[in-house]
CSV table of C-alpha atoms in Angstrom, one decimal:
chain,number,residue,atom,x,y,z
A,1,MET,CA,-11.1,-138.1,0.8
A,2,LYS,CA,-11.7,-135.4,3.4
A,3,LYS,CA,-11.2,-137.9,6.3
A,4,ILE,CA,-8.0,-139.3,4.6
A,5,LEU,CA,-6.6,-135.8,4.2
A,6,LYS,CA,-7.4,-134.9,7.8
A,7,ASN,CA,-5.5,-138.0,9.0
A,8,ILE,CA,-2.5,-137.1,6.9
A,9,LEU,CA,-2.4,-133.4,7.7
A,10,PHE,CA,-3.6,-133.2,11.3
A,11,LYS,CA,-2.1,-134.5,14.4
A,12,LYS,CA,-4.0,-136.7,17.0
A,13,GLN,CA,-6.2,-134.7,19.4
A,14,GLY,CA,-4.0,-135.2,22.4
A,15,ASP,CA,-0.8,-134.1,20.7
A,16,ARG,CA,-0.6,-130.4,21.6
A,17,TYR,CA,3.1,-129.9,21.6
A,18,SER,CA,5.4,-129.0,18.7
A,19,ASP,CA,8.3,-130.8,17.4
A,20,ASN,CA,11.7,-129.6,15.9
A,21,SER,CA,10.9,-130.7,12.3
A,22,GLN,CA,11.6,-127.9,9.9
A,23,THR,CA,10.1,-129.9,7.1
A,24,LYS,CA,6.7,-130.0,9.0
A,25,LYS,CA,7.1,-126.4,9.8
A,26,MET,CA,7.5,-125.5,6.1
A,27,ALA,CA,4.6,-127.8,5.2
A,28,ASN,CA,2.5,-125.9,7.7
A,29,LYS,CA,3.4,-122.6,6.1
A,30,PHE,CA,2.7,-123.8,2.6
A,31,LEU,CA,-0.8,-125.3,3.7
A,32,SER,CA,-1.6,-122.0,5.5
A,33,PHE,CA,-0.6,-120.0,2.3
A,34,CYS,CA,-2.7,-122.3,0.1
A,35,MET,CA,-5.8,-121.8,2.4
A,36,GLY,CA,-5.2,-118.1,2.5
A,37,ILE,CA,-5.1,-117.7,-1.3
A,38,ILE,CA,-8.4,-119.8,-1.5
A,39,LEU,CA,-9.9,-117.3,1.1
A,40,VAL,CA,-8.8,-114.3,-1.1
A,41,ILE,CA,-10.4,-115.9,-4.2
A,42,GLN,CA,-13.6,-116.6,-2.3
A,43,ASN,CA,-13.8,-113.0,-1.0
A,44,TYR,CA,-13.4,-111.6,-4.6
A,45,LEU,CA,-15.9,-114.0,-6.2
A,46,THR,CA,-18.5,-113.4,-3.4
A,47,TRP,CA,-18.2,-109.6,-2.9
A,48,GLY,CA,-16.5,-108.4,-6.0
A,49,PRO,CA,-13.7,-105.7,-6.3
A,50,GLY,CA,-16.2,-102.8,-5.9
A,51,LYS,CA,-17.7,-103.9,-2.6
A,52,ILE,CA,-14.3,-104.9,-1.3
A,53,TYR,CA,-12.8,-101.5,-2.2
A,54,GLN,CA,-15.7,-99.7,-0.4
A,55,ALA,CA,-15.3,-101.8,2.7
A,56,LYS,CA,-11.6,-101.2,2.9
A,57,ASN,CA,-12.1,-97.6,2.4
A,58,ILE,CA,-14.6,-97.4,5.4
A,59,SER,CA,-12.3,-99.5,7.6
A,60,LYS,CA,-9.4,-97.0,7.6
A,61,ASN,CA,-10.8,-95.2,10.7
A,62,LYS,CA,-8.4,-96.4,13.5
A,63,ASN,CA,-10.2,-94.7,16.4
A,64,ARG,CA,-12.6,-97.4,17.4
A,65,LYS,CA,-14.5,-98.6,20.4
A,66,LEU,CA,-14.0,-102.2,21.7
A,67,TYR,CA,-17.1,-104.4,22.0
A,68,ILE,CA,-17.0,-107.9,23.3
A,69,LEU,CA,-19.3,-110.5,21.6
A,70,ALA,CA,-20.5,-113.7,23.4
A,71,ILE,CA,-23.2,-116.3,23.3
A,72,MET,CA,-24.0,-117.8,26.6
A,73,LYS,CA,-26.2,-120.3,28.4
A,74,ASN,CA,-26.7,-120.4,32.2
A,75,GLU,CA,-23.4,-118.6,32.9
A,76,GLY,CA,-24.8,-116.5,35.8
A,77,ARG,CA,-22.3,-117.9,38.2
A,78,TYR,CA,-19.4,-116.3,36.5
A,79,LEU,CA,-21.1,-113.6,34.3
A,80,ASP,CA,-20.7,-110.8,36.9
A,81,GLU,CA,-17.0,-111.2,37.2
A,82,TRP,CA,-16.5,-111.5,33.5
A,83,LEU,CA,-18.3,-108.3,32.8
A,84,TYR,CA,-16.5,-106.4,35.6
A,85,TYR,CA,-13.1,-107.7,34.5
A,86,HIS,CA,-13.6,-106.6,30.8
A,87,ARG,CA,-14.9,-103.3,32.0
A,88,ALA,CA,-11.8,-102.9,34.1
A,89,ILE,CA,-9.4,-103.5,31.1
A,90,GLY,CA,-11.3,-100.9,28.9
A,91,ALA,CA,-14.1,-102.6,26.9
A,92,ASP,CA,-16.6,-100.0,25.8
A,93,GLY,CA,-19.5,-102.4,25.4
A,94,PHE,CA,-20.9,-106.0,25.1
A,95,ILE,CA,-22.9,-107.8,22.6
A,96,ILE,CA,-24.5,-110.8,24.3
A,97,TYR,CA,-26.7,-113.5,22.9
A,98,ASP,CA,-28.6,-115.5,25.5
A,99,ASN,CA,-29.2,-119.1,24.3
A,100,GLU,CA,-32.2,-120.1,26.5
A,101,SER,CA,-30.6,-119.3,30.0
A,102,THR,CA,-32.8,-120.2,32.9
A,103,ASP,CA,-30.6,-118.7,35.7
A,104,ASN,CA,-30.1,-115.2,36.8
A,105,SER,CA,-28.0,-114.2,33.8
A,106,LYS,CA,-30.5,-111.7,32.4
A,107,SER,CA,-30.7,-109.8,35.8
A,108,ILE,CA,-27.0,-109.6,35.9
A,109,ILE,CA,-26.9,-108.0,32.5
A,110,GLU,CA,-29.7,-105.6,33.3
A,111,ARG,CA,-27.7,-104.4,36.4
A,112,HIS,CA,-24.5,-103.8,34.4
A,113,SER,CA,-26.4,-102.2,31.5
A,114,LYS,CA,-27.1,-99.2,33.8
A,115,PHE,CA,-23.3,-98.4,33.6
A,116,VAL,CA,-22.0,-99.8,30.3
A,117,ASP,CA,-23.6,-100.4,26.9
A,118,ILE,CA,-24.9,-104.0,26.7
A,119,ASP,CA,-26.7,-105.1,23.5
A,120,TYR,CA,-28.7,-108.1,24.8
A,121,THR,CA,-30.5,-110.6,22.5
A,122,TYR,CA,-32.5,-113.7,23.6
A,123,PHE,CA,-31.5,-116.3,21.0
A,124,PRO,CA,-33.2,-119.7,21.4
A,125,GLY,CA,-32.4,-122.8,19.5
A,126,LYS,CA,-29.7,-125.5,19.1
A,127,SER,CA,-26.2,-125.0,17.6
A,128,LYS,CA,-26.7,-121.2,17.4
A,129,GLN,CA,-23.1,-119.9,17.8
A,130,ILE,CA,-22.3,-119.1,14.2
A,131,SER,CA,-25.7,-117.6,13.4
A,132,ALA,CA,-25.4,-115.4,16.5
A,133,TYR,CA,-22.0,-114.1,15.4
A,134,GLN,CA,-23.2,-113.5,11.9
A,135,ASP,CA,-26.2,-111.6,13.1
A,136,ALA,CA,-23.9,-109.4,15.3
A,137,ILE,CA,-21.6,-108.7,12.3
A,138,GLU,CA,-24.5,-107.6,10.2
A,139,ARG,CA,-25.9,-105.4,12.8
A,140,TYR,CA,-22.6,-103.7,13.5
A,141,ARG,CA,-21.2,-103.3,10.0
A,142,LYS,CA,-21.7,-99.5,9.9
A,143,LYS,CA,-20.5,-98.9,13.5
A,144,ASN,CA,-16.9,-97.9,14.2
A,145,VAL,CA,-15.9,-100.7,16.5
A,146,TRP,CA,-13.6,-103.7,17.0
A,147,ILE,CA,-15.5,-106.8,18.0
A,148,LEU,CA,-13.8,-109.3,20.1
A,149,THR,CA,-15.5,-112.7,20.1
A,150,ILE,CA,-15.0,-114.8,23.2
A,151,ASP,CA,-16.9,-117.1,25.6
A,152,ILE,CA,-17.6,-116.4,29.4
A,153,ASP,CA,-14.8,-118.7,30.4
A,154,GLU,CA,-12.4,-116.6,28.5
A,155,PHE,CA,-10.7,-113.3,29.7
A,156,LEU,CA,-8.7,-111.0,27.5
A,157,ARG,CA,-5.4,-110.3,29.2
A,158,PRO,CA,-3.1,-107.5,28.4
A,159,VAL,CA,0.5,-108.8,28.8
A,160,ASN,CA,2.6,-106.6,31.1
A,161,LYS,CA,-0.6,-104.4,31.7
A,162,ILE,CA,-0.5,-102.7,28.4
A,163,ASP,CA,-3.3,-100.5,27.3
A,164,VAL,CA,-5.8,-102.4,25.1
A,165,LYS,CA,-6.9,-99.4,23.1
A,166,LYS,CA,-3.3,-98.2,22.3
A,167,TRP,CA,-2.4,-101.8,21.3
A,168,LEU,CA,-5.5,-101.8,18.9
A,169,PHE,CA,-4.5,-98.3,17.6
A,170,SER,CA,-1.1,-99.6,16.7
A,171,PHE,CA,-2.3,-101.8,14.0
A,172,ALA,CA,-2.3,-100.7,10.2
A,173,PRO,CA,-5.6,-99.6,8.7
A,174,ASN,CA,-5.6,-102.6,6.4
A,175,VAL,CA,-5.8,-105.0,9.3
A,176,SER,CA,-9.1,-106.7,9.3
A,177,GLN,CA,-8.7,-109.5,11.9
A,178,ILE,CA,-6.4,-110.0,14.9
A,179,LEU,CA,-5.9,-113.6,16.2
A,180,ILE,CA,-5.1,-113.8,19.9
A,181,PRO,CA,-3.9,-117.0,21.4
A,182,TRP,CA,-5.3,-118.8,24.3
A,183,THR,CA,-3.4,-119.5,27.5
A,184,ILE,CA,-5.0,-122.7,28.9
A,185,TYR,CA,-5.7,-122.6,32.6
A,186,GLY,CA,-6.2,-125.9,34.5
A,187,SER,CA,-8.2,-126.9,37.4
A,188,SER,CA,-5.5,-126.0,39.9
A,189,GLY,CA,-6.5,-129.3,41.6
A,190,HIS,CA,-10.0,-128.3,42.5
A,191,GLU,CA,-12.5,-131.2,42.4
A,192,LYS,CA,-15.4,-129.1,43.8
A,193,ARG,CA,-16.2,-125.5,42.8
A,194,PRO,CA,-14.3,-123.1,45.1
A,195,ILE,CA,-15.9,-119.9,46.4
A,196,GLY,CA,-14.6,-116.6,45.0
A,197,LEU,CA,-13.4,-115.2,41.7
A,198,VAL,CA,-12.1,-117.2,38.8
A,199,ILE,CA,-8.9,-115.0,38.5
A,200,ASN,CA,-8.1,-115.8,42.2
A,201,ASN,CA,-9.0,-119.5,42.2
A,202,TYR,CA,-7.2,-120.7,39.1
A,203,LEU,CA,-3.7,-119.5,38.8
A,204,TYR,CA,-1.9,-122.3,37.0
A,205,HIS,CA,-1.8,-122.6,33.2
A,206,SER,CA,0.0,-124.3,30.3
A,207,GLY,CA,3.6,-123.9,29.6
A,208,PRO,CA,5.0,-121.9,26.6
A,209,ASP,CA,5.4,-125.1,24.4
A,210,PHE,CA,1.6,-126.0,24.6
A,211,ILE,CA,-0.1,-125.2,21.3
A,212,THR,CA,-3.4,-123.5,21.7
A,213,GLU,CA,-6.3,-122.2,19.6
A,214,TYR,CA,-7.1,-118.5,19.0
A,215,LYS,CA,-9.9,-116.0,19.2
A,216,SER,CA,-10.6,-113.1,16.9
A,217,ILE,CA,-10.9,-109.3,17.1
A,218,VAL,CA,-12.4,-108.1,13.8
A,219,LYS,CA,-13.7,-104.9,12.1
A,220,PRO,CA,-17.2,-106.0,11.2
A,221,GLU,CA,-17.3,-104.0,8.0
A,222,LEU,CA,-14.5,-106.3,6.7
A,223,VAL,CA,-16.1,-109.6,7.7
A,224,ARG,CA,-17.6,-111.5,4.9
A,225,LYS,CA,-18.7,-114.6,6.9
A,226,ALA,CA,-18.7,-116.0,10.5
A,227,PHE,CA,-16.9,-119.1,9.7
A,228,MET,CA,-16.4,-120.9,13.1
A,229,GLY,CA,-16.2,-119.9,16.7
A,230,HIS,CA,-12.6,-118.9,16.4
A,231,PHE,CA,-12.2,-117.4,13.0
A,232,TYR,CA,-14.0,-115.1,10.5
A,233,LYS,CA,-13.7,-115.0,6.7
A,234,SER,CA,-12.5,-111.5,6.4
A,235,ILE,CA,-11.4,-109.0,3.7
A,236,GLY,CA,-7.9,-107.6,4.3
A,237,LYS,CA,-4.9,-108.4,6.3
A,238,ILE,CA,-5.0,-111.1,9.1
A,239,VAL,CA,-2.4,-110.8,11.8
A,240,ASN,CA,-1.4,-112.2,15.1
A,241,GLU,CA,-1.3,-110.3,18.3
A,242,SER,CA,2.3,-109.1,17.5
A,243,GLY,CA,1.2,-107.8,14.1
A,244,LYS,CA,2.8,-110.7,12.1
A,245,LYS,CA,0.8,-111.5,8.9
A,246,LEU,CA,-1.2,-114.8,8.9
A,247,TRP,CA,-2.5,-116.3,5.7
A,248,TYR,CA,-5.3,-118.2,7.5
A,249,TYR,CA,-6.3,-119.6,10.8
A,250,PRO,CA,-3.3,-121.4,12.4
A,251,TYR,CA,-5.0,-124.6,13.5
A,252,ALA,CA,-3.4,-126.1,16.7
A,253,LEU,CA,-3.4,-129.6,15.4
A,254,LEU,CA,-2.2,-128.9,11.8
A,255,LEU,CA,1.0,-130.6,10.8
A,256,GLY,CA,4.0,-128.4,11.8
A,257,SER,CA,2.0,-126.1,14.0
A,258,ARG,CA,3.9,-124.1,16.7
A,259,PRO,CA,3.0,-122.1,19.8
A,260,SER,CA,2.0,-118.5,19.0
A,261,SER,CA,3.7,-115.3,20.2
A,262,LYS,CA,2.3,-113.8,23.4
A,263,ASN,CA,4.0,-110.5,23.5
A,264,PHE,CA,1.1,-108.1,23.9
A,265,MET,CA,-2.2,-109.9,24.4
A,266,VAL,CA,-3.6,-113.4,25.3
A,267,ILE,CA,-6.9,-115.0,26.1
A,268,ASN,CA,-6.9,-116.6,29.5
A,269,HIS,CA,-9.0,-119.6,28.8
A,270,TYR,CA,-10.4,-121.1,32.1
A,271,TYR,CA,-11.4,-124.2,30.1
A,272,CYS,CA,-11.5,-126.7,32.9
A,273,LYS,CA,-12.1,-124.9,36.2
A,274,SER,CA,-13.0,-127.6,38.8
A,275,VAL,CA,-14.2,-131.1,37.9
A,276,GLN,CA,-17.7,-130.0,39.2
A,277,ASP,CA,-17.7,-127.1,36.7
A,278,PHE,CA,-16.6,-129.2,33.8
A,279,ASN,CA,-19.5,-131.7,34.6
A,280,ASP,CA,-21.8,-128.6,34.3
A,281,LYS,CA,-20.1,-127.5,31.0
A,282,ILE,CA,-20.9,-131.1,29.5
A,283,SER,CA,-24.4,-130.9,30.6
A,284,ARG,CA,-25.0,-127.6,28.9
A,285,GLY,CA,-24.0,-129.0,25.5
A,286,ASP,CA,-21.9,-127.4,22.7
A,287,VAL,CA,-23.3,-124.2,21.4
A,288,PHE,CA,-21.4,-124.6,18.1
A,289,ASN,CA,-22.6,-128.1,17.5
A,290,TYR,CA,-25.2,-129.3,20.0
A,291,GLU,CA,-25.9,-132.6,18.2
A,292,ASN,CA,-22.2,-133.7,18.4
A,293,ASN,CA,-21.1,-132.4,21.8
A,294,LEU,CA,-17.2,-132.7,21.8
A,295,ARG,CA,-16.9,-132.1,25.5
A,296,ASP,CA,-16.0,-135.0,27.6
A,297,PHE,CA,-13.4,-135.9,30.3
A,298,THR,CA,-10.9,-136.9,27.6
A,299,GLU,CA,-10.7,-133.3,26.6
A,300,PHE,CA,-10.5,-132.3,30.3
A,301,LYS,CA,-7.4,-134.4,30.8
A,302,ILE,CA,-5.8,-132.8,27.6
A,303,GLN,CA,-6.6,-129.3,28.7
A,304,ASP,CA,-6.0,-129.6,32.5
A,305,LYS,CA,-2.7,-127.8,32.4
A,306,ASN,CA,-1.2,-126.6,35.7
A,307,GLU,CA,2.4,-126.0,34.7
A,308,VAL,CA,3.0,-122.2,35.3
A,309,LEU,CA,1.9,-120.1,38.2
A,310,ASP,CA,0.7,-116.7,37.0
A,311,HIS,CA,-0.8,-113.8,39.1
A,312,GLU,CA,-1.0,-111.2,36.3
A,313,ALA,CA,-4.8,-111.2,35.8
A,314,GLN,CA,-5.1,-110.2,39.5
A,315,PHE,CA,-3.6,-106.8,38.6
A,316,TYR,CA,-7.2,-105.8,37.6
A,317,LEU,CA,-8.7,-106.7,41.0
A,318,GLN,CA,-8.4,-103.2,42.4
A,319,GLU,CA,-10.2,-101.7,39.4
A,320,ILE,CA,-12.9,-104.4,39.5
A,321,CYS,CA,-13.5,-103.5,43.2
A,322,ARG,CA,-13.6,-99.7,42.3
A,323,LEU,CA,-16.1,-100.3,39.6
A,324,LYS,CA,-18.3,-102.5,41.9
A,325,GLN,CA,-18.3,-99.8,44.6
A,326,LEU,CA,-19.0,-97.1,42.1
A,327,ASP,CA,-22.0,-99.1,40.6
A,328,GLU,CA,-23.3,-99.6,44.1
A,329,LYS,CA,-23.0,-95.9,45.0
A,330,ASN,CA,-24.8,-94.9,41.8
A,331,CYS,CA,-27.6,-97.4,42.4
A,332,LYS,CA,-28.2,-96.0,45.8
A,333,SER,CA,-28.3,-92.3,44.7
């Protein structure tokens, strides 16, 4: 039955563009509403009104730090840039789970931890993504933070250089989860891995009509369950990056899905990089479901979008260089 419903309600994997059907759009809204109502019922049955009231009361504090949560494996080649970039845009700290890395990732983290708070946990095993996210939520429930969950190939990008902290402060106290859409960056024609920074080497991304997935920023005290790599079952209001209410996670392939707004914040997802990089990604396996690794070159062809030239992420190069120089100076003193 589940497979039949999926075939009816979801589009084919390669169909990432919306159509003009208003009927499908209304069906999408109805399905999302139904899933949202089920989530609300699940929340009340699991936590009960008392615990929900207490969590919502605690969550009213708007002045929060921003921590970035990631689970990684052998990402040392790009980890340094990823840390510097997110420090440059205003991240206060990082929660990093190391899934059996054998490269220099830990030494990079140790170097950065002298200048920014990094909560590092070695986390061995297969298919550990969800358990790592849940562990982080439980450990940070009583801390006054926003937690953004992304991967090392994903960069939070403020649109038009807006201040991330001011943007987060603008949301109402009852918001528990903000869903930020991907912008998919292609290979820029690179077969082999180029030298230099990701934000310099990959400048082309998908166009505005390409439907993408999302990543979440959450208040940990309002999270009931880490559900998947892109979404948490949370108590309270779920919104998109523009503040519009969402009943549930807007699946990219659900019947009638549409591209998201990208007015204030996006996730630059450097999914493909070079062909050489993508081969490495396949060999690492899927941290969400190692036994059924969904990564292959069929997905590369779907995601290798090079339609729009965009230099906006390079705005932070100067601040990245300043942080590097400051770190080097402090190391020597």
